[in-house]
Short mmCIF file of C-alpha atoms and ligand atoms in Angstrom, two decimals:
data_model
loop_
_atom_site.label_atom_id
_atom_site.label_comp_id
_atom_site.label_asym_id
_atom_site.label_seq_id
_atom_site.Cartn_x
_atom_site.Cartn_y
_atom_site.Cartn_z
CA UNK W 1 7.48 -115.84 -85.60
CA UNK W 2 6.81 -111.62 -85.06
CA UNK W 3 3.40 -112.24 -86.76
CA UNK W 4 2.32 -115.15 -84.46
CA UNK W 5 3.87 -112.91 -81.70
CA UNK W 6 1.46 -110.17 -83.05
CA UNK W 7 -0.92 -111.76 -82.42
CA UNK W 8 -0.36 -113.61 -79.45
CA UNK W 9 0.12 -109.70 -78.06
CA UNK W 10 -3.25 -108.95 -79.60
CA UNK W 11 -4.95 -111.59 -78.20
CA UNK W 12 -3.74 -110.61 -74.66
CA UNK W 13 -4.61 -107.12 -74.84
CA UNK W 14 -8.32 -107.84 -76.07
CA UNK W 15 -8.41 -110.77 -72.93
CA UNK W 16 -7.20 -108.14 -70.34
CA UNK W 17 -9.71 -105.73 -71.86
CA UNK W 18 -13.13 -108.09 -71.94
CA UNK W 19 -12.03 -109.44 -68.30
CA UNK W 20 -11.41 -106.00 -67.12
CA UNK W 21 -14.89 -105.34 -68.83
CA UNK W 22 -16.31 -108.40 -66.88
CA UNK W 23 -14.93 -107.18 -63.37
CA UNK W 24 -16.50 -103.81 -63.93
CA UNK W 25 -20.03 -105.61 -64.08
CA UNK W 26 -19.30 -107.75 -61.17
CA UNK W 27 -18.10 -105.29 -58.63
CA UNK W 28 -19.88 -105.25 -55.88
CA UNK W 29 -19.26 -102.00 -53.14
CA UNK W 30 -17.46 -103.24 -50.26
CA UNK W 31 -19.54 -103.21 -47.26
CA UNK W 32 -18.57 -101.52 -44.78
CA UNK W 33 -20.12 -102.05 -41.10
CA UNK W 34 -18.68 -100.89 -38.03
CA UNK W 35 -19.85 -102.03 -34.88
CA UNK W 36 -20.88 -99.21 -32.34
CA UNK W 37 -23.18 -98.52 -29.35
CA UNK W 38 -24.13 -96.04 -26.76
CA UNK W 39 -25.22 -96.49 -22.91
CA UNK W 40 -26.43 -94.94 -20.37
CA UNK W 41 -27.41 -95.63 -16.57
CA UNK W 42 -30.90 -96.63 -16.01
CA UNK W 43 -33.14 -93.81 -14.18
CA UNK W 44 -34.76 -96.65 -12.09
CA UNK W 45 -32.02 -98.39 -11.57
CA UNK W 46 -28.47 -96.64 -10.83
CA UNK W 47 -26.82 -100.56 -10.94
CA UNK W 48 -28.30 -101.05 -14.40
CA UNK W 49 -27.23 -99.84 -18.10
CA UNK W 50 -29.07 -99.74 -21.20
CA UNK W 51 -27.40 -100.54 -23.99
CA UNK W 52 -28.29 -99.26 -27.86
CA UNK W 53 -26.76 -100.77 -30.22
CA UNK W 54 -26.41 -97.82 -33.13
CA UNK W 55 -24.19 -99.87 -35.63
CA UNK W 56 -25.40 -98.87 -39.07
CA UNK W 57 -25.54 -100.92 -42.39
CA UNK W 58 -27.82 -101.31 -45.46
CA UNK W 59 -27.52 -105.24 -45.51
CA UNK W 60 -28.28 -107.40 -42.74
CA UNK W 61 -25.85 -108.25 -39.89
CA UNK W 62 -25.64 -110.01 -36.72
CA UNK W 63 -25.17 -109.01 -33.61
CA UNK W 64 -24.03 -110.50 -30.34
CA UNK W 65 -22.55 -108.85 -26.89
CA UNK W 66 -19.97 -109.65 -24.48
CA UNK W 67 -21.34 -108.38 -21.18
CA UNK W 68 -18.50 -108.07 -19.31
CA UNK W 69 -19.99 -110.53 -16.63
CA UNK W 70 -18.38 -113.82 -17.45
CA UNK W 71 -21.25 -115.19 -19.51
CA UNK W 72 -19.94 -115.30 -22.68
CA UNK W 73 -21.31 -114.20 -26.07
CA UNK W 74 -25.61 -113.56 -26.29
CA UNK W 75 -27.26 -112.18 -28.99
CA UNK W 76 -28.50 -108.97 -29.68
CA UNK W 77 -32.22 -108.59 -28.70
CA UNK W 78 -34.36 -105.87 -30.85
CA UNK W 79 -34.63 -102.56 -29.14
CA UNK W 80 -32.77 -101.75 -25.73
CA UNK W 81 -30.61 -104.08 -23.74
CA UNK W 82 -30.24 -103.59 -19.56
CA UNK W 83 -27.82 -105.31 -18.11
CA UNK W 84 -27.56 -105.20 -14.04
CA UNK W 85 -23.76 -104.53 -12.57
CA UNK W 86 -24.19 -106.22 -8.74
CA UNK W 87 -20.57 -106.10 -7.59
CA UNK W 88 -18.32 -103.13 -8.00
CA UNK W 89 -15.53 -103.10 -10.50
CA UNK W 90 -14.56 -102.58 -14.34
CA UNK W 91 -16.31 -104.45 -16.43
CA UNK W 92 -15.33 -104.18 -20.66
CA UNK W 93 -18.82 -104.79 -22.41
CA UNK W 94 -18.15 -105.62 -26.15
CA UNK W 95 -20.46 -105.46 -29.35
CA UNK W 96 -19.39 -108.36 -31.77
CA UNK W 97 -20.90 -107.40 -35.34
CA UNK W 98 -20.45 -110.03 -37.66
CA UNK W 99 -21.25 -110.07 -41.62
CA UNK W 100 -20.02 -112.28 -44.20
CA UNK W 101 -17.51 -113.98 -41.86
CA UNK W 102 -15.54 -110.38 -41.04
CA UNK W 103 -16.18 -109.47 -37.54
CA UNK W 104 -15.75 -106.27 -36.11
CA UNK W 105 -15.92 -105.00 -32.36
CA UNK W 106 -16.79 -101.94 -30.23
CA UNK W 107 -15.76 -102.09 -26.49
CA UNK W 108 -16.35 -99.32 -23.90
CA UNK W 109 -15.32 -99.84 -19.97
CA UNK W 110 -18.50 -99.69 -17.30
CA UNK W 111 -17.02 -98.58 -13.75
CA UNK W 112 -19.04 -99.45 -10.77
CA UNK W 113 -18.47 -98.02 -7.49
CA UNK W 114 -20.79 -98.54 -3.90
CA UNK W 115 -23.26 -95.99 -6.02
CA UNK W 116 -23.66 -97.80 -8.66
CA UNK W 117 -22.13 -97.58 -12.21
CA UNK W 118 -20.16 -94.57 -12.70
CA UNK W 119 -21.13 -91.55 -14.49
CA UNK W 120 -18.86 -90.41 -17.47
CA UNK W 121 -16.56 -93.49 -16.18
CA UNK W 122 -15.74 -91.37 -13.18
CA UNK W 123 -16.16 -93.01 -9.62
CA UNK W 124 -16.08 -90.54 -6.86
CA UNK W 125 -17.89 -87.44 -6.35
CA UNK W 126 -17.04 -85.92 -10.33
CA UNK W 127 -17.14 -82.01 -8.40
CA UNK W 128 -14.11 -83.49 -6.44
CA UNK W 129 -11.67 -84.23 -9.11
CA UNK W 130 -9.15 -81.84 -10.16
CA UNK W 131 -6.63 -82.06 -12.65
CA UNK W 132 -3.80 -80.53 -11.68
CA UNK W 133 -3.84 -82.92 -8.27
CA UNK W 134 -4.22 -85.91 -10.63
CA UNK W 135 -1.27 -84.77 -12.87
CA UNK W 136 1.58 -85.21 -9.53
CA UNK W 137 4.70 -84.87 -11.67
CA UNK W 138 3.81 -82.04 -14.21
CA UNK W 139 1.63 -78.75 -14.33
CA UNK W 140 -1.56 -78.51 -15.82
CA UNK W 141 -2.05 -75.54 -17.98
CA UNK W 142 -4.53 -73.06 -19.34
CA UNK W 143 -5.16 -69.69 -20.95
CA UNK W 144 -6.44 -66.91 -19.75
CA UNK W 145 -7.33 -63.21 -20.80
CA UNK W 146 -7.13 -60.29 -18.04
CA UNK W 147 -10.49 -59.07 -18.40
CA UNK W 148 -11.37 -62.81 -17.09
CA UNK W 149 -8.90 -62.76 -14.39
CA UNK W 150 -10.24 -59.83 -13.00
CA UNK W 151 -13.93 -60.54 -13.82
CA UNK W 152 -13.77 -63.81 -11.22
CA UNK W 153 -16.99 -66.04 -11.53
CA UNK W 154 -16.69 -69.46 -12.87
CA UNK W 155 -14.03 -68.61 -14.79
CA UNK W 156 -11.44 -68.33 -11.81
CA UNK W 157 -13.00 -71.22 -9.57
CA UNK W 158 -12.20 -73.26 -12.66
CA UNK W 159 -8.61 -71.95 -13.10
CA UNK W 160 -8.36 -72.61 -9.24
CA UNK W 161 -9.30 -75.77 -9.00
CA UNK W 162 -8.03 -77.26 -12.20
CA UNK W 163 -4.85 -75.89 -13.08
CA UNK W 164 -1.62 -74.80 -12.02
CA UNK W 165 -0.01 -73.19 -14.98
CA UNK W 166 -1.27 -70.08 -16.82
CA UNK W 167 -0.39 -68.46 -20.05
CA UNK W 168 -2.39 -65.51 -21.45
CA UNK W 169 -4.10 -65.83 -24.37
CA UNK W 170 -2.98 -63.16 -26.56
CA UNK W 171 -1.72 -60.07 -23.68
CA UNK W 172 1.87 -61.22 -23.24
CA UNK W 173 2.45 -61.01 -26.88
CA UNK W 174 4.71 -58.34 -28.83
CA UNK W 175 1.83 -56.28 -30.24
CA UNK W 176 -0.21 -56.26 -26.77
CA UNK W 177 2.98 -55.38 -24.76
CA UNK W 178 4.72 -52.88 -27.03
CA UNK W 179 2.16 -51.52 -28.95
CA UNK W 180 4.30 -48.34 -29.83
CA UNK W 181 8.22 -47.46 -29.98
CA UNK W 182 9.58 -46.95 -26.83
CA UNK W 183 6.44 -47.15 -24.68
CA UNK W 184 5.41 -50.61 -23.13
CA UNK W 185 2.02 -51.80 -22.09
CA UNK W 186 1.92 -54.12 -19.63
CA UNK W 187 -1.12 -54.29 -17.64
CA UNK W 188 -2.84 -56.73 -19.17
CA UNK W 189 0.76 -59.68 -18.83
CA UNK W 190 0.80 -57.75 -14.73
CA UNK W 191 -3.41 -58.83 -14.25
CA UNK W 192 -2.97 -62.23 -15.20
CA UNK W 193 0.65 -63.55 -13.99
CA UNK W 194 -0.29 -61.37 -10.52
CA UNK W 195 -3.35 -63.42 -9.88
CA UNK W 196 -1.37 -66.64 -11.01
CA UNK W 197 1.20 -65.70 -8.21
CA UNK W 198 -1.93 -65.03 -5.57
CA UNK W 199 -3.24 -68.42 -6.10
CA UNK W 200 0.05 -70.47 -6.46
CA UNK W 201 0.04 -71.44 -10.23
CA UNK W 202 2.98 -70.80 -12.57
CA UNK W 203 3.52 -68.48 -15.42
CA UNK W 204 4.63 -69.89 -18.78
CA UNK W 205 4.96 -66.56 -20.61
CA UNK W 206 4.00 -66.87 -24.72
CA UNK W 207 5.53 -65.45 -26.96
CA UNK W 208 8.33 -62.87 -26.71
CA UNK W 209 8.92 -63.10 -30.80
CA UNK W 210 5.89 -63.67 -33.33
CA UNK W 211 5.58 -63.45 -36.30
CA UNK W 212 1.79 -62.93 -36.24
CA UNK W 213 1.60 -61.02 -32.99
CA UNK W 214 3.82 -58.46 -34.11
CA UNK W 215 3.11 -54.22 -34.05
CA UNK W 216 2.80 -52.79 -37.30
CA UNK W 217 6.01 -49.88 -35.80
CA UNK W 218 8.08 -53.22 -35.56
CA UNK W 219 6.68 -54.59 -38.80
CA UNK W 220 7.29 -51.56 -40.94
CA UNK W 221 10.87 -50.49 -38.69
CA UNK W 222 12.15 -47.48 -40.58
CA UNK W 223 15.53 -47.42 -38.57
CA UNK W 224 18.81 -49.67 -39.72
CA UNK W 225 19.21 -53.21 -39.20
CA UNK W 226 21.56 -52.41 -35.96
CA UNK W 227 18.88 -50.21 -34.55
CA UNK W 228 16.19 -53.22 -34.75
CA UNK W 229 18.47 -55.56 -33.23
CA UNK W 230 19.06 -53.01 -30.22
CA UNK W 231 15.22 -52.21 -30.28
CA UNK W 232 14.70 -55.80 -30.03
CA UNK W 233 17.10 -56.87 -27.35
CA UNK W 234 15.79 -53.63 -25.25
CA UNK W 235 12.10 -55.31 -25.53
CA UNK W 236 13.39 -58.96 -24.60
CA UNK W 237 15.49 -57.49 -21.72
CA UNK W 238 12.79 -55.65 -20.69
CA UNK W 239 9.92 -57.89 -20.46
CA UNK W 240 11.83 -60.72 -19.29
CA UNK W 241 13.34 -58.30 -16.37
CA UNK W 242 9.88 -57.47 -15.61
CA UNK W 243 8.55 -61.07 -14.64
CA UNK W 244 11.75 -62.30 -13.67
CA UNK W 245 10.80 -64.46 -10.26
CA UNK W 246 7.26 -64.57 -11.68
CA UNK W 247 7.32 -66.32 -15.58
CA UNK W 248 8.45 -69.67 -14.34
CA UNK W 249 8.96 -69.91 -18.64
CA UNK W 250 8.95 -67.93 -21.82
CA UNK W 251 8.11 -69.51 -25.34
CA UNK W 252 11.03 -67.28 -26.72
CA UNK W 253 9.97 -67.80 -30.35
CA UNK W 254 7.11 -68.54 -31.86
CA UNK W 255 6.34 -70.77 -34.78
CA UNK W 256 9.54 -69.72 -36.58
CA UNK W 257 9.25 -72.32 -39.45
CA UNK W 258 7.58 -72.39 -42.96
CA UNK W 259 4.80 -75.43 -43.75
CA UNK W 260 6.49 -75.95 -47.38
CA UNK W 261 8.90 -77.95 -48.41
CA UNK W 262 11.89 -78.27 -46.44
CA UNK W 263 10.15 -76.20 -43.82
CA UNK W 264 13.01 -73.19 -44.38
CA UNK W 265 12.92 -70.23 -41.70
CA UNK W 266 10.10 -68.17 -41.99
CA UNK W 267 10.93 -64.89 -43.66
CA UNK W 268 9.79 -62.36 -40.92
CA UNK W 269 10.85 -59.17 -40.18
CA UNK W 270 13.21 -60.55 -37.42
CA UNK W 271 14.80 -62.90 -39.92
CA UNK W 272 15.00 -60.13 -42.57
CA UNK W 273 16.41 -57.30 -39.99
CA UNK W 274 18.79 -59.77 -37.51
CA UNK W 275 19.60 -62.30 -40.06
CA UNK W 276 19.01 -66.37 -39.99
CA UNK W 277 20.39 -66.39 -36.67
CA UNK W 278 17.87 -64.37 -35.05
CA UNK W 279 16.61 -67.16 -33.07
CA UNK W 280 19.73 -67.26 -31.13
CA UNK W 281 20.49 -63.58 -30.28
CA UNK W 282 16.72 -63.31 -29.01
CA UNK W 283 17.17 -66.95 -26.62
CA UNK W 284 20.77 -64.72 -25.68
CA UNK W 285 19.08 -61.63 -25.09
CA UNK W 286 16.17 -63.80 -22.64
CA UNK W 287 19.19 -65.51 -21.43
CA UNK W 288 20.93 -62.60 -20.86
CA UNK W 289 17.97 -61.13 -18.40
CA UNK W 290 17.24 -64.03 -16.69
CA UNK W 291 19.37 -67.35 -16.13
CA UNK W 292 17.18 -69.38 -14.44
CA UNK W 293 14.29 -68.78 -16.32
CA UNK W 294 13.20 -71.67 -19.06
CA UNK W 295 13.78 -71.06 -22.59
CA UNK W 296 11.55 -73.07 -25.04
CA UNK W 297 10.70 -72.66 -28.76
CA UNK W 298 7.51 -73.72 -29.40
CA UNK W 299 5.68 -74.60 -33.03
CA UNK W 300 2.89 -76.50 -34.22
CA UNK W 301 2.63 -79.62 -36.80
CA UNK W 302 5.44 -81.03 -35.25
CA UNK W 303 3.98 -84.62 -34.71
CA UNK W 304 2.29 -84.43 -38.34
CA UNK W 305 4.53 -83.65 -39.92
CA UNK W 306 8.00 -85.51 -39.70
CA UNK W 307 9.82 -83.26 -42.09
CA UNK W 308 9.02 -80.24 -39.57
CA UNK W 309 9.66 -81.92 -36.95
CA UNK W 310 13.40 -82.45 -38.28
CA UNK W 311 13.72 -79.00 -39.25
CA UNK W 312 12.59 -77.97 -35.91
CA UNK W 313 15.20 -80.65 -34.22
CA UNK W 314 17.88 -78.61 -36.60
CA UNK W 315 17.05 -75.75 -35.22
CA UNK W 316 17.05 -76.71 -31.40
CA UNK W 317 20.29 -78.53 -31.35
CA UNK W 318 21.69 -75.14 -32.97
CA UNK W 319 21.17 -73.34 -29.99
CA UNK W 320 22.76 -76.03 -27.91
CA UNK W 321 22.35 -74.60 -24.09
CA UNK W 322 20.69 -71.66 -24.53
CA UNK W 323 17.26 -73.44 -24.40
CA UNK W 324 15.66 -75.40 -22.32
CA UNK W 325 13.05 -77.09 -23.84
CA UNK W 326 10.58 -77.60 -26.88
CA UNK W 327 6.80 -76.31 -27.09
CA UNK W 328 4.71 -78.94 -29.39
CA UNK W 329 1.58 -77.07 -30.00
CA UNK W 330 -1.64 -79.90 -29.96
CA UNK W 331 -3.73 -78.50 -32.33
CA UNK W 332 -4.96 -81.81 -33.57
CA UNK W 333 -8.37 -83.41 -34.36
CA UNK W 334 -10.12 -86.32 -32.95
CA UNK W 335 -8.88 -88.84 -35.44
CA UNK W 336 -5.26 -87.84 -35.61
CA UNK W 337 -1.93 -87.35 -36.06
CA UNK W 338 -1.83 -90.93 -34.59
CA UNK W 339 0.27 -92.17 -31.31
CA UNK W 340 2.97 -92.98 -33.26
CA UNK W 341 3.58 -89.57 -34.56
CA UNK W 342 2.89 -88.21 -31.40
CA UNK W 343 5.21 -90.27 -29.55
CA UNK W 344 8.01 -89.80 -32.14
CA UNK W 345 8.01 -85.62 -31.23
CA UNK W 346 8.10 -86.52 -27.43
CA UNK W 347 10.97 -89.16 -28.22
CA UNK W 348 12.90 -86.78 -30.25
CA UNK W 349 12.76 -84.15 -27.30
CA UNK W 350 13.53 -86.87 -24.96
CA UNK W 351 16.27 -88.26 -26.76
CA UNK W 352 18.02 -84.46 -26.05
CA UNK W 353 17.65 -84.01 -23.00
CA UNK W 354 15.41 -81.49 -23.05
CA UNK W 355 11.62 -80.10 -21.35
CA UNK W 356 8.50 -81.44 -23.20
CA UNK W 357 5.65 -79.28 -23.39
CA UNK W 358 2.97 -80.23 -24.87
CA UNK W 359 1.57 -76.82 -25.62
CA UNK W 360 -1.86 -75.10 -26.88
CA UNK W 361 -3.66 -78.77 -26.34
CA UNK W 362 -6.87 -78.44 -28.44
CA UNK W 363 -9.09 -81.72 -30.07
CA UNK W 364 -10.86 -80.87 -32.86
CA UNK W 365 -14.47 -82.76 -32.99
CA UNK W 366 -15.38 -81.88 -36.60
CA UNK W 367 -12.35 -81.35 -38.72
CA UNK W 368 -14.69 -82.14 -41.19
CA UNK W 369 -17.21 -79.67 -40.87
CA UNK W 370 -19.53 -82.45 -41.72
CA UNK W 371 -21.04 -81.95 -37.36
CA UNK W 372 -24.21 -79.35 -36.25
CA UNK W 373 -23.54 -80.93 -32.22
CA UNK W 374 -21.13 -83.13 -30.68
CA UNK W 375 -22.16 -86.29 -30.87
CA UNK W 376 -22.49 -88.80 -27.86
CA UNK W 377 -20.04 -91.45 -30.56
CA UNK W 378 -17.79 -88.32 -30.93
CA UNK W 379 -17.13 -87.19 -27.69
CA UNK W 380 -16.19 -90.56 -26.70
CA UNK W 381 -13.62 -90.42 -29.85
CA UNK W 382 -12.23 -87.05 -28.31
CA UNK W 383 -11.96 -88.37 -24.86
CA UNK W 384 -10.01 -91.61 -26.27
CA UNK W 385 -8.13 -88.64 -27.85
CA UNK W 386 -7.43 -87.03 -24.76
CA UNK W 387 -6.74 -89.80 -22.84
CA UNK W 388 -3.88 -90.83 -25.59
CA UNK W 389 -2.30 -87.78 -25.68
CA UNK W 390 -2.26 -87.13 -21.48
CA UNK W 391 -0.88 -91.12 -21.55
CA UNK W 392 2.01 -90.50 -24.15
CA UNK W 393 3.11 -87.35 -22.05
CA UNK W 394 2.71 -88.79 -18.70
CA UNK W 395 4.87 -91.48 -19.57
CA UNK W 396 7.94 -89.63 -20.64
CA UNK W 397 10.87 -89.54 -17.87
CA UNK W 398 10.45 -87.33 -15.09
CA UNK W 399 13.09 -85.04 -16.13
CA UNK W 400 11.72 -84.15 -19.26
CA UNK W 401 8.32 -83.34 -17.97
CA UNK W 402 7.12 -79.68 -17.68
CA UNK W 403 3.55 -79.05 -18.30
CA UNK W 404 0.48 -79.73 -20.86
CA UNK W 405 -0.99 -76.70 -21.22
CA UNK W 406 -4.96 -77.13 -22.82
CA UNK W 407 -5.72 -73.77 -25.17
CA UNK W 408 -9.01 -73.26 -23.67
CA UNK W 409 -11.23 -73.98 -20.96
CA UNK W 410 -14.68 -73.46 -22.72
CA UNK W 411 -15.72 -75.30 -26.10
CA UNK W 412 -17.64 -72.22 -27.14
CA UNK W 413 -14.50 -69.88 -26.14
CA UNK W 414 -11.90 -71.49 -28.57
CA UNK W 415 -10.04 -69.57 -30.68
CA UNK W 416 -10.51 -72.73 -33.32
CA UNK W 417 -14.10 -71.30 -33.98
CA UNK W 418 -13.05 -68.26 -35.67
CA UNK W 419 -9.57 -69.88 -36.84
CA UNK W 420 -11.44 -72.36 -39.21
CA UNK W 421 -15.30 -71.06 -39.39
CA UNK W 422 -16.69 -74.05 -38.24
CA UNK W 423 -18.52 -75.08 -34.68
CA UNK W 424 -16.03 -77.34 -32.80
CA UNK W 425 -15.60 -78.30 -29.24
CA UNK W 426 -12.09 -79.05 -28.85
CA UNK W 427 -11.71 -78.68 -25.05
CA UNK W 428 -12.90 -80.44 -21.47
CA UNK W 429 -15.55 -77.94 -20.53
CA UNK W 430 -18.92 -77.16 -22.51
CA UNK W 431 -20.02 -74.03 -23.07
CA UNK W 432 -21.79 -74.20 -19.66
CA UNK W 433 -18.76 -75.05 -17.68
CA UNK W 434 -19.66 -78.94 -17.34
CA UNK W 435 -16.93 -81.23 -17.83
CA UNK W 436 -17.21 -83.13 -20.92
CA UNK W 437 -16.25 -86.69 -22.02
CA UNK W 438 -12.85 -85.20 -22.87
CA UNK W 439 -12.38 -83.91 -19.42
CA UNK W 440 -12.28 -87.38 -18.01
CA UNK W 441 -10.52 -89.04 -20.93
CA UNK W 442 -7.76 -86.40 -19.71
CA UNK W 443 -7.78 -88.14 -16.06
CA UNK W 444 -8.00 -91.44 -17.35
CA UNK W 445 -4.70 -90.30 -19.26
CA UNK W 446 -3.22 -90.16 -16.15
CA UNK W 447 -4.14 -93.65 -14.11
C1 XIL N 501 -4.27 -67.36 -30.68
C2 XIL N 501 -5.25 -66.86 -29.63
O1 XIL N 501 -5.96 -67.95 -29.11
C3 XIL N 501 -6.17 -65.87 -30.23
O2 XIL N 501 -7.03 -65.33 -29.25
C4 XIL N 501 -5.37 -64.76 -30.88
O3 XIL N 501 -6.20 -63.88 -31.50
C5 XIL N 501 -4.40 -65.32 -31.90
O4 XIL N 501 -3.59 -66.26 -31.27
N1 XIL N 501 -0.68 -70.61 -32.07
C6 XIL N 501 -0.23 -69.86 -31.03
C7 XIL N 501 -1.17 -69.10 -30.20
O5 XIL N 501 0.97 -69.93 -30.72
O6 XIL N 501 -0.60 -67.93 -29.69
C8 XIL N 501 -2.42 -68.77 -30.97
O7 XIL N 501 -3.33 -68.15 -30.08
C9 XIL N 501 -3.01 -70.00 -31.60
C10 XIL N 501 -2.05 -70.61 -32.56
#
């Protein structure tokens, strides 16, 4: 019985080995086509698009279109396809590629107005939209530095036209505004939130407390732990006196938790000197100067990652009144996190009561580093991107809305360039000032 067991084992094991043997020669590489295409609007013709169909695949596939018109399914014709738009109206055109019975589909929407079909999917005179009058129920929000503010240009019109929120870039942080004990510097926070005030946009002021934007006199504090916490309420109390009226809202700390496991605080200076409940004597001390100014707390990751997202829940529902709302920063890419993540961080803030912001919007293009230009299939990504992320805010309850504030307004001006060493163009203006694809996936965000 064990022998004839024996071998009975034996004979299995030398089966599963010669069939696993046999599969090895027989694999074939999945194939793996995805349909795609490009158009544009005819020169001769501004009624008429010509459609390229740039799928890519090293075995042979069909192709067939859905028009958009009504006329069903007609195949793909070598070379360029036009296709005349008579009426106005949407109109989805659709690429069917089909091989070895699996079918898969790209779809983009043609928009035809009196002029024809619509540039960038924009009817209307493009130099006429704005964003901040498209966004009625929540400010629209950039960054700015004080040597632009004061420069003017393009740089201003843009800021005038297009937003309504402002946060400075780097001069209403810690190191910028107290750059040495007991002597402030604010001229830089005074350019920027006094030309916000002459041309009617709010101030969200960023950041009173962080950890990377923090002097090396606070950094390397030779006083006693009491000391700090008086030099640092005397800083808070300060600044926030300053724009009191003016900063509509302060981001009163800054990316306070660790990436690791369990996402614990981060061990700053602050943490180290005031203890692990520094977070809530500096919202007290903001409080303290101003009470109707907002309060948020504002860190990044927090739709990637659910586990920092929890922590950073924690945290917030710790300091129970004392703040008013929660900063995601949007540092994301092109092809993620997905809705679903997204959605969850807006749902959590929701679910409290509190303001959303969804802060530092950026879209990374080439994550990969694996891009020399943006690509015509990757700007539309972005713009779906875009148009995803303005959606998902836009559709929280009135209540909870604040602002979406986009860290840039030039590709070629993001801090993203130096941060990871790689081109990118993460934002809705080229380096030229044109609005990009993005720039109208954020509109289309908000129909
Ligand atoms: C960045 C600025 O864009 C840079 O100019 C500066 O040198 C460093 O800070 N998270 C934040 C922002 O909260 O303050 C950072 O801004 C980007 C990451």
């Amino acid at each position: 019985m064990k022998i004839s067991k024996l071998i009975l084992l034996l004979f299995t094991a030398l089966l599963a080995f010669s069939c696993s043997e046999d599969k090895e020669e027989e694999f074939v590489p999945p194939v793996n086509i995805q349909a795609s295409f490009e158009y544009t609007i005819s020169e001769a013709d501004p009624f008429v698009i010509q459609l390229n169909n740039t799928t890519e695949g090293t075995v042979s596939f069909t192709s067939v279109w859905d028009f958009g018109l009504g006329n069903g399914l007609e195949d793909d014709m070598p070379g360029i396809e036009e296709v005349r738009y008579n009426e106005t109206g949407e109109y989805v055109v659709k690429l069917y590629v089909i091989y070895d019975g699996l079918t898969t589909i790209d779809s983009k929407m043609v928009k035809v107005d009196e002029n024809g079909i619509c540039p960038d999917g924009f009817c209307g005179n493009a130099d006429d939209s704005s964003l901040k009058a498209a966004a009625t129920t929540f400010s629209v929000g950039t960054i700015t530095r004080s040597g632009w503010v004061t420069a003017g240009g393009k740089h201003t019109d843009i800021l005038k036209k297009e937003f309504n929120n402002l946060t400075s870039e780097y001069e209403m942080k810690m190191n910028v505004m107290y750059p040495s004990e007991g002597s402030y510097n604010f001229s830089a926070g005074d350019a920027i939130v006094d030309f916000a005030m002459a041309n009617d946009m709010n101030v969200h002021g960023h950041a009173l407390i962080w950890h990377n934007a923090t002097p090396s006199w606070v950094q390397n504090f030779s006083g006693t732990n009491a000391e700090f916490e008086t030099m640092v309420e005397d800083y808070i109390t300060t600044t926030v006196t300053r724009y009191k009226g003016k900063v509509r809202s302060w981001d009163v700390v800054n990316e306070a938790l660790e990436d690791g496991s369990g996402n614990p605080l981060r061990n700053s200076v602050f943490r180290q000197k005031m203890g692990d409940d520094y977070i809530r004597k500096c919202f007290q001390f903001a409080r303290n100067a101003d009470p109707d100014v907002l309060l948020f707390y504002n860190d990044y990751n927090m739709a990637s990652s659910s586990g920092k997202r929890a922590a950073m829940f924690d945290l917030v529902d710790d300091l129970g009144d004392l703040i008013d709302g929660v900063g995601g920063q949007m540092h994301i890419s092109y092809d993620g996190p997905s809705a679903s993540q997204i959605q969850s961080l807006a749902d959590g803030v929701v679910s409290r009561g509190l303001k959303l912001h969804f802060a530092e919007l950026d879209i990374r293009a080439n994550p990969n580093k694996d891009q020399t230009s943006l690509t015509s299939q990757r700007a539309e990504e972005q713009r779906a991107k875009y148009k995803e992320v303005v959606k998902i805010y836009n559709s929280i309850p009135l209540d909870n809305k604040f602002a979406l504030t986009v860290w840039g307004v030039r590709d070629n001006e993001s801090w993203l360039i130096d941060f990871w060493g790689a081109q990118d163009w993460p934002l809705l203006f080229d380096k030229n000032y044109n609005k990009k694809s993005a720039y109208f996936g954020f509109l289309e965000g908000l129909q």
